[in-house]
PDB file of C-alpha atoms in Angstrom:
ATOM      1  CA  UNK A   1       0.000   0.000   0.000  1.00  0.00           C
ATOM      2  CA  UNK A   2       1.015   3.588  -0.620  1.00  0.00           C
ATOM      3  CA  UNK A   3      -0.116   6.930   0.797  1.00  0.00           C
ATOM      4  CA  UNK A   4       0.224   9.968  -1.473  1.00  0.00           C
ATOM      5  CA  UNK A   5      -0.222  13.701  -0.937  1.00  0.00           C
ATOM      6  CA  UNK A   6      -0.713  16.077  -3.855  1.00  0.00           C
ATOM      7  CA  UNK A   7      -1.187  19.851  -3.582  1.00  0.00           C
ATOM      8  CA  UNK A   8      -3.875  21.309  -5.818  1.00  0.00           C
ATOM      9  CA  UNK A   9      -3.618  24.827  -7.199  1.00  0.00           C
ATOM     10  CA  UNK A  10      -7.183  26.148  -6.722  1.00  0.00           C
ATOM     11  CA  UNK A  11      -6.481  29.181  -8.921  1.00  0.00           C
ATOM     12  CA  UNK A  12      -6.367  27.009 -12.029  1.00  0.00           C
ATOM     13  CA  UNK A  13      -9.563  26.510 -14.004  1.00  0.00           C
ATOM     14  CA  UNK A  14      -9.287  22.741 -14.254  1.00  0.00           C
ATOM     15  CA  UNK A  15      -8.570  22.511 -10.529  1.00  0.00           C
ATOM     16  CA  UNK A  16     -11.787  24.382  -9.794  1.00  0.00           C
ATOM     17  CA  UNK A  17     -13.671  21.951 -12.019  1.00  0.00           C
ATOM     18  CA  UNK A  18     -12.247  18.971 -10.151  1.00  0.00           C
ATOM     19  CA  UNK A  19     -12.910  20.516  -6.749  1.00  0.00           C
ATOM     20  CA  UNK A  20     -16.544  21.143  -7.625  1.00  0.00           C
ATOM     21  CA  UNK A  21     -17.240  17.591  -8.797  1.00  0.00           C
ATOM     22  CA  UNK A  22     -16.343  14.431  -6.833  1.00  0.00           C
ATOM     23  CA  UNK A  23     -17.240  12.486  -9.973  1.00  0.00           C
ATOM     24  CA  UNK A  24     -14.591  14.346 -12.006  1.00  0.00           C
ATOM     25  CA  UNK A  25     -12.026  13.983  -9.210  1.00  0.00           C
ATOM     26  CA  UNK A  26     -12.713  10.258  -9.020  1.00  0.00           C
ATOM     27  CA  UNK A  27     -11.974   9.961 -12.739  1.00  0.00           C
ATOM     28  CA  UNK A  28      -8.739  11.924 -12.304  1.00  0.00           C
ATOM     29  CA  UNK A  29      -7.624   9.674  -9.451  1.00  0.00           C
ATOM     30  CA  UNK A  30      -8.512   6.532 -11.414  1.00  0.00           C
ATOM     31  CA  UNK A  31      -6.370   7.790 -14.309  1.00  0.00           C
ATOM     32  CA  UNK A  32      -3.298   7.729 -12.051  1.00  0.00           C
ATOM     33  CA  UNK A  33      -3.105   3.915 -12.282  1.00  0.00           C
ATOM     34  CA  UNK A  34      -2.247   2.076 -15.470  1.00  0.00           C
ATOM     35  CA  UNK A  35      -2.843  -1.398 -14.011  1.00  0.00           C
ATOM     36  CA  UNK A  36      -6.158  -2.458 -12.480  1.00  0.00           C
ATOM     37  CA  UNK A  37      -4.428  -4.249  -9.599  1.00  0.00           C
ATOM     38  CA  UNK A  38      -2.652  -1.014  -8.629  1.00  0.00           C
ATOM     39  CA  UNK A  39      -6.047   0.636  -8.243  1.00  0.00           C
ATOM     40  CA  UNK A  40      -8.035  -2.146  -6.611  1.00  0.00           C
ATOM     41  CA  UNK A  41      -7.364  -5.606  -5.197  1.00  0.00           C
ATOM     42  CA  UNK A  42      -9.546  -8.043  -3.218  1.00  0.00           C
ATOM     43  CA  UNK A  43      -7.847  -6.937   0.019  1.00  0.00           C
ATOM     44  CA  UNK A  44      -7.514  -3.200  -0.700  1.00  0.00           C
ATOM     45  CA  UNK A  45      -8.909  -0.407  -2.823  1.00  0.00           C
ATOM     46  CA  UNK A  46      -7.943   3.121  -3.742  1.00  0.00           C
ATOM     47  CA  UNK A  47      -9.372   5.783  -1.423  1.00  0.00           C
ATOM     48  CA  UNK A  48      -9.009   9.537  -1.663  1.00  0.00           C
ATOM     49  CA  UNK A  49      -9.850  12.653   0.325  1.00  0.00           C
ATOM     50  CA  UNK A  50      -9.563  16.420  -0.030  1.00  0.00           C
ATOM     51  CA  UNK A  51      -8.176  18.414   2.916  1.00  0.00           C
ATOM     52  CA  UNK A  52      -8.034  22.205   3.228  1.00  0.00           C
ATOM     53  CA  UNK A  53      -5.412  23.032   5.885  1.00  0.00           C
ATOM     54  CA  UNK A  54      -5.386  26.695   4.829  1.00  0.00           C
ATOM     55  CA  UNK A  55      -7.627  29.191   3.085  1.00  0.00           C
ATOM     56  CA  UNK A  56      -5.933  28.759  -0.300  1.00  0.00           C
ATOM     57  CA  UNK A  57      -4.350  25.342   0.324  1.00  0.00           C
ATOM     58  CA  UNK A  58      -5.946  22.106  -0.868  1.00  0.00           C
ATOM     59  CA  UNK A  59      -4.345  18.688  -0.494  1.00  0.00           C
ATOM     60  CA  UNK A  60      -5.458  15.514  -2.219  1.00  0.00           C
ATOM     61  CA  UNK A  61      -4.640  12.356  -0.224  1.00  0.00           C
ATOM     62  CA  UNK A  62      -4.692   8.968  -1.925  1.00  0.00           C
ATOM     63  CA  UNK A  63      -4.271   5.539  -0.295  1.00  0.00           C
ATOM     64  CA  UNK A  64      -3.753   2.891  -2.959  1.00  0.00           C
ATOM     65  CA  UNK A  65      -2.493  -0.677  -3.495  1.00  0.00           C
ATOM     66  CA  UNK A  66      -0.049   0.540  -6.166  1.00  0.00           C
ATOM     67  CA  UNK A  67       2.083   3.632  -6.618  1.00  0.00           C
ATOM     68  CA  UNK A  68       0.192   6.361  -8.529  1.00  0.00           C
ATOM     69  CA  UNK A  69       1.505   8.557 -11.339  1.00  0.00           C
ATOM     70  CA  UNK A  70      -0.026  12.020 -10.962  1.00  0.00           C
ATOM     71  CA  UNK A  71       1.751  13.698 -13.868  1.00  0.00           C
ATOM     72  CA  UNK A  72      -1.593  14.500 -15.503  1.00  0.00           C
ATOM     73  CA  UNK A  73      -2.839  16.198 -12.326  1.00  0.00           C
ATOM     74  CA  UNK A  74       0.329  18.274 -11.989  1.00  0.00           C
ATOM     75  CA  UNK A  75      -0.132  19.502 -15.564  1.00  0.00           C
ATOM     76  CA  UNK A  76      -3.861  20.193 -15.220  1.00  0.00           C
ATOM     77  CA  UNK A  77      -4.413  21.255 -11.623  1.00  0.00           C
ATOM     78  CA  UNK A  78      -1.096  21.499  -9.788  1.00  0.00           C
ATOM     79  CA  UNK A  79       2.070  23.559  -9.608  1.00  0.00           C
ATOM     80  CA  UNK A  80       4.142  22.264 -12.559  1.00  0.00           C
ATOM     81  CA  UNK A  81       7.258  24.354 -11.860  1.00  0.00           C
ATOM     82  CA  UNK A  82       7.488  23.940  -8.067  1.00  0.00           C
ATOM     83  CA  UNK A  83       5.379  21.042  -6.745  1.00  0.00           C
ATOM     84  CA  UNK A  84       4.696  17.488  -7.846  1.00  0.00           C
ATOM     85  CA  UNK A  85       3.531  14.895  -5.302  1.00  0.00           C
ATOM     86  CA  UNK A  86       4.861  12.849  -2.405  1.00  0.00           C
ATOM     87  CA  UNK A  87       4.255   9.099  -2.083  1.00  0.00           C
ATOM     88  CA  UNK A  88       5.279   6.982   0.892  1.00  0.00           C
ATOM     89  CA  UNK A  89       4.982   3.273   1.569  1.00  0.00           C
ATOM     90  CA  UNK A  90       2.073   2.569   3.894  1.00  0.00           C
ATOM     91  CA  UNK A  91       2.735  -1.065   4.808  1.00  0.00           C
ATOM     92  CA  UNK A  92       5.213  -0.244   7.583  1.00  0.00           C
ATOM     93  CA  UNK A  93       2.610   1.729   9.511  1.00  0.00           C
ATOM     94  CA  UNK A  94      -0.093  -0.840   8.845  1.00  0.00           C
ATOM     95  CA  UNK A  95       2.026  -3.699  10.184  1.00  0.00           C
ATOM     96  CA  UNK A  96       2.956  -1.726  13.313  1.00  0.00           C
ATOM     97  CA  UNK A  97      -0.642  -1.278  14.490  1.00  0.00           C
ATOM     98  CA  UNK A  98      -1.580  -3.035  17.727  1.00  0.00           C
ATOM     99  CA  UNK A  99      -4.623  -3.219  19.965  1.00  0.00           C
ATOM    100  CA  UNK A 100      -4.763  -0.534  22.700  1.00  0.00           C
ATOM    101  CA  UNK A 101      -2.722   1.983  20.659  1.00  0.00           C
ATOM    102  CA  UNK A 102      -4.160   5.497  20.563  1.00  0.00           C
ATOM    103  CA  UNK A 103      -4.017   7.675  17.460  1.00  0.00           C
ATOM    104  CA  UNK A 104      -5.293  11.007  16.249  1.00  0.00           C
ATOM    105  CA  UNK A 105      -7.358  10.517  13.111  1.00  0.00           C
ATOM    106  CA  UNK A 106      -9.175  12.262  10.291  1.00  0.00           C
ATOM    107  CA  UNK A 107     -12.026  10.806   8.287  1.00  0.00           C
ATOM    108  CA  UNK A 108     -14.280  12.343   5.676  1.00  0.00           C
ATOM    109  CA  UNK A 109     -17.389  10.194   5.496  1.00  0.00           C
ATOM    110  CA  UNK A 110     -20.893   9.902   4.075  1.00  0.00           C
ATOM    111  CA  UNK A 111     -23.080   9.153   7.125  1.00  0.00           C
ATOM    112  CA  UNK A 112     -26.261   7.545   5.817  1.00  0.00           C
ATOM    113  CA  UNK A 113     -29.142   5.313   6.747  1.00  0.00           C
ATOM    114  CA  UNK A 114     -31.322   3.152   4.529  1.00  0.00           C
ATOM    115  CA  UNK A 115     -34.868   4.180   3.772  1.00  0.00           C
ATOM    116  CA  UNK A 116     -37.796   1.878   3.177  1.00  0.00           C
ATOM    117  CA  UNK A 117     -37.748   0.166  -0.217  1.00  0.00           C
ATOM    118  CA  UNK A 118     -40.813   0.934  -2.301  1.00  0.00           C
ATOM    119  CA  UNK A 119     -42.474  -1.470  -4.707  1.00  0.00           C
ATOM    120  CA  UNK A 120     -41.141   0.291  -7.824  1.00  0.00           C
ATOM    121  CA  UNK A 121     -37.609   0.892  -6.493  1.00  0.00           C
ATOM    122  CA  UNK A 122     -34.762  -1.180  -7.888  1.00  0.00           C
ATOM    123  CA  UNK A 123     -32.729  -0.855  -4.685  1.00  0.00           C
ATOM    124  CA  UNK A 124     -33.025   0.525  -1.173  1.00  0.00           C
ATOM    125  CA  UNK A 125     -32.402   4.264  -1.117  1.00  0.00           C
ATOM    126  CA  UNK A 126     -29.914   5.803   1.313  1.00  0.00           C
ATOM    127  CA  UNK A 127     -30.463   9.100   3.092  1.00  0.00           C
ATOM    128  CA  UNK A 128     -27.784  11.277   4.670  1.00  0.00           C
ATOM    129  CA  UNK A 129     -27.743  12.096   8.367  1.00  0.00           C
ATOM    130  CA  UNK A 130     -27.859  15.880   8.635  1.00  0.00           C
ATOM    131  CA  UNK A 131     -27.796  16.590  12.381  1.00  0.00           C
ATOM    132  CA  UNK A 132     -24.449  16.640  14.160  1.00  0.00           C
ATOM    133  CA  UNK A 133     -25.421  14.176  16.896  1.00  0.00           C
ATOM    134  CA  UNK A 134     -26.736  11.725  14.294  1.00  0.00           C
ATOM    135  CA  UNK A 135     -23.404  11.925  12.484  1.00  0.00           C
ATOM    136  CA  UNK A 136     -21.483  11.321  15.714  1.00  0.00           C
ATOM    137  CA  UNK A 137     -23.693   8.329  16.544  1.00  0.00           C
ATOM    138  CA  UNK A 138     -23.159   6.965  13.038  1.00  0.00           C
ATOM    139  CA  UNK A 139     -19.375   7.042  13.484  1.00  0.00           C
ATOM    140  CA  UNK A 140     -19.576   5.472  16.954  1.00  0.00           C
ATOM    141  CA  UNK A 141     -21.525   2.529  15.501  1.00  0.00           C
ATOM    142  CA  UNK A 142     -19.059   2.129  12.631  1.00  0.00           C
ATOM    143  CA  UNK A 143     -16.086   2.289  14.993  1.00  0.00           C
ATOM    144  CA  UNK A 144     -17.023  -0.911  16.806  1.00  0.00           C
ATOM    145  CA  UNK A 145     -17.343  -2.949  13.615  1.00  0.00           C
ATOM    146  CA  UNK A 146     -14.081  -1.522  12.220  1.00  0.00           C
ATOM    147  CA  UNK A 147     -11.826  -2.392  15.137  1.00  0.00           C
ATOM    148  CA  UNK A 148     -11.566   0.858  17.072  1.00  0.00           C
ATOM    149  CA  UNK A 149     -13.279   2.951  19.728  1.00  0.00           C
ATOM    150  CA  UNK A 150     -13.612   6.708  19.952  1.00  0.00           C
ATOM    151  CA  UNK A 151     -11.642   8.171  22.867  1.00  0.00           C
ATOM    152  CA  UNK A 152     -13.703  10.061  25.439  1.00  0.00           C
ATOM    153  CA  UNK A 153     -13.243  13.462  27.021  1.00  0.00           C
ATOM    154  CA  UNK A 154     -13.502  14.076  30.759  1.00  0.00           C
ATOM    155  CA  UNK A 155     -17.244  14.625  30.417  1.00  0.00           C
ATOM    156  CA  UNK A 156     -17.698  11.266  28.681  1.00  0.00           C
ATOM    157  CA  UNK A 157     -18.404  12.708  25.248  1.00  0.00           C
ATOM    158  CA  UNK A 158     -16.303  11.523  22.273  1.00  0.00           C
ATOM    159  CA  UNK A 159     -13.046  13.412  21.732  1.00  0.00           C
ATOM    160  CA  UNK A 160     -14.221  14.522  18.335  1.00  0.00           C
ATOM    161  CA  UNK A 161     -14.562  17.624  16.158  1.00  0.00           C
ATOM    162  CA  UNK A 162     -16.838  17.815  13.135  1.00  0.00           C
ATOM    163  CA  UNK A 163     -16.193  20.256  10.303  1.00  0.00           C
ATOM    164  CA  UNK A 164     -16.821  20.679   6.576  1.00  0.00           C
ATOM    165  CA  UNK A 165     -20.383  19.445   7.096  1.00  0.00           C
ATOM    166  CA  UNK A 166     -21.948  19.879   3.685  1.00  0.00           C
ATOM    167  CA  UNK A 167     -24.318  18.548   1.064  1.00  0.00           C
ATOM    168  CA  UNK A 168     -23.022  18.549  -2.509  1.00  0.00           C
ATOM    169  CA  UNK A 169     -24.923  18.097  -5.734  1.00  0.00           C
ATOM    170  CA  UNK A 170     -23.047  17.213  -8.916  1.00  0.00           C
ATOM    171  CA  UNK A 171     -23.559  15.632 -12.322  1.00  0.00           C
ATOM    172  CA  UNK A 172     -22.825  11.984 -13.078  1.00  0.00           C
ATOM    173  CA  UNK A 173     -23.514  11.161 -16.680  1.00  0.00           C
ATOM    174  CA  UNK A 174     -27.089  12.172 -17.412  1.00  0.00           C
ATOM    175  CA  UNK A 175     -28.097  12.067 -13.745  1.00  0.00           C
ATOM    176  CA  UNK A 176     -27.487  14.061 -10.584  1.00  0.00           C
ATOM    177  CA  UNK A 177     -25.915  12.880  -7.331  1.00  0.00           C
ATOM    178  CA  UNK A 178     -26.589  14.467  -3.938  1.00  0.00           C
ATOM    179  CA  UNK A 179     -23.954  13.655  -1.322  1.00  0.00           C
ATOM    180  CA  UNK A 180     -23.897  14.513   2.388  1.00  0.00           C
ATOM    181  CA  UNK A 181     -20.386  14.546   3.877  1.00  0.00           C
ATOM    182  CA  UNK A 182     -18.669  15.465   7.122  1.00  0.00           C
ATOM    183  CA  UNK A 183     -15.031  15.442   8.235  1.00  0.00           C
ATOM    184  CA  UNK A 184     -14.264  13.987  11.663  1.00  0.00           C
ATOM    185  CA  UNK A 185     -11.103  14.876  13.586  1.00  0.00           C
ATOM    186  CA  UNK A 186     -10.569  13.035  16.842  1.00  0.00           C
ATOM    187  CA  UNK A 187      -8.771  10.448  18.936  1.00  0.00           C
ATOM    188  CA  UNK A 188      -9.285   6.699  18.705  1.00  0.00           C
ATOM    189  CA  UNK A 189      -8.086   3.539  20.422  1.00  0.00           C
ATOM    190  CA  UNK A 190      -7.508   0.366  18.412  1.00  0.00           C
ATOM    191  CA  UNK A 191      -9.512  -2.598  19.731  1.00  0.00           C
ATOM    192  CA  UNK A 192      -8.825  -5.154  16.967  1.00  0.00           C
ATOM    193  CA  UNK A 193      -5.716  -4.506  14.870  1.00  0.00           C
ATOM    194  CA  UNK A 194      -6.564  -6.832  11.949  1.00  0.00           C
ATOM    195  CA  UNK A 195     -10.066  -5.407  11.578  1.00  0.00           C
ATOM    196  CA  UNK A 196      -8.725  -1.874  11.888  1.00  0.00           C
ATOM    197  CA  UNK A 197      -6.140  -2.473   9.156  1.00  0.00           C
ATOM    198  CA  UNK A 198      -8.939  -3.598   6.840  1.00  0.00           C
ATOM    199  CA  UNK A 199     -10.773  -0.347   7.574  1.00  0.00           C
ATOM    200  CA  UNK A 200      -7.694   1.662   6.614  1.00  0.00           C
ATOM    201  CA  UNK A 201      -7.225  -0.186   3.315  1.00  0.00           C
ATOM    202  CA  UNK A 202     -10.891  -0.732   2.447  1.00  0.00           C
ATOM    203  CA  UNK A 203     -12.507   2.456   3.712  1.00  0.00           C
ATOM    204  CA  UNK A 204     -15.415   3.255   6.009  1.00  0.00           C
ATOM    205  CA  UNK A 205     -18.982   3.877   4.902  1.00  0.00           C
ATOM    206  CA  UNK A 206     -20.399   4.611   1.458  1.00  0.00           C
ATOM    207  CA  UNK A 207     -19.419   6.952  -1.420  1.00  0.00           C
ATOM    208  CA  UNK A 208     -15.775   5.843  -1.414  1.00  0.00           C
ATOM    209  CA  UNK A 209     -15.442   6.711  -5.101  1.00  0.00           C
ATOM    210  CA  UNK A 210     -16.438  10.283  -4.217  1.00  0.00           C
ATOM    211  CA  UNK A 211     -13.794  11.126  -1.635  1.00  0.00           C
ATOM    212  CA  UNK A 212     -15.284   9.430   1.430  1.00  0.00           C
ATOM    213  CA  UNK A 213     -14.042   6.611   3.627  1.00  0.00           C
ATOM    214  CA  UNK A 214     -10.300   7.334   3.879  1.00  0.00           C
ATOM    215  CA  UNK A 215      -9.220   7.337   7.531  1.00  0.00           C
ATOM    216  CA  UNK A 216      -5.691   8.635   8.160  1.00  0.00           C
ATOM    217  CA  UNK A 217      -3.651   8.569  11.362  1.00  0.00           C
ATOM    218  CA  UNK A 218      -1.243  10.857  13.186  1.00  0.00           C
ATOM    219  CA  UNK A 219       0.520  10.413  16.537  1.00  0.00           C
ATOM    220  CA  UNK A 220      -1.760  11.289  19.412  1.00  0.00           C
ATOM    221  CA  UNK A 221      -0.576  14.278  21.409  1.00  0.00           C
ATOM    222  CA  UNK A 222       0.089  13.408  25.062  1.00  0.00           C
ATOM    223  CA  UNK A 223      -2.365  14.954  27.485  1.00  0.00           C
ATOM    224  CA  UNK A 224      -0.956  17.220  30.194  1.00  0.00           C
TER     225      UNK A 224
END
């Protein structure tokens, strides 16, 4: 597995097009892999996420089975004369994970629930959770099945911050997609390392093709 960071230049026209459409960004990410097995394997898939650490700074993170080639993105939406991309091997971190470890994390997700299937519907429709507490509860339920627990604050509430809570609408072919997303920043404790590794390589929740599901880790800051 590999973890890649690419800086997008939001002043460029094509960058703005990609940033406004998860469908277009998905296609751009898919184009970074010549071989199918570098993009998706039975035990891992490519996940991506957009982060905005500053007002005019946008980073694209990609976790993938194979090493990506983002030359096309540099030419279309990056900084061709100063910045390219940085890719690091991910397997060392994955193999080092153990139960009871604590990590800071970030996850952009699509918190949803299934509606009732009607007689003329081909499949059960999913609806996004819009209220903050519903989104927190959604993540707490997913945590248990993905091998981790949310760390608690002194008052017993999850050590968690929600931001970039939004609903996007964008074109996909001849149709329209509406996507509810939220970014979670918080602290977690690993409860089952093997299950947790599968969450990191396979993603959490729905809409993974549209920039959701990638959970990344950072060392937890010691509490004073």
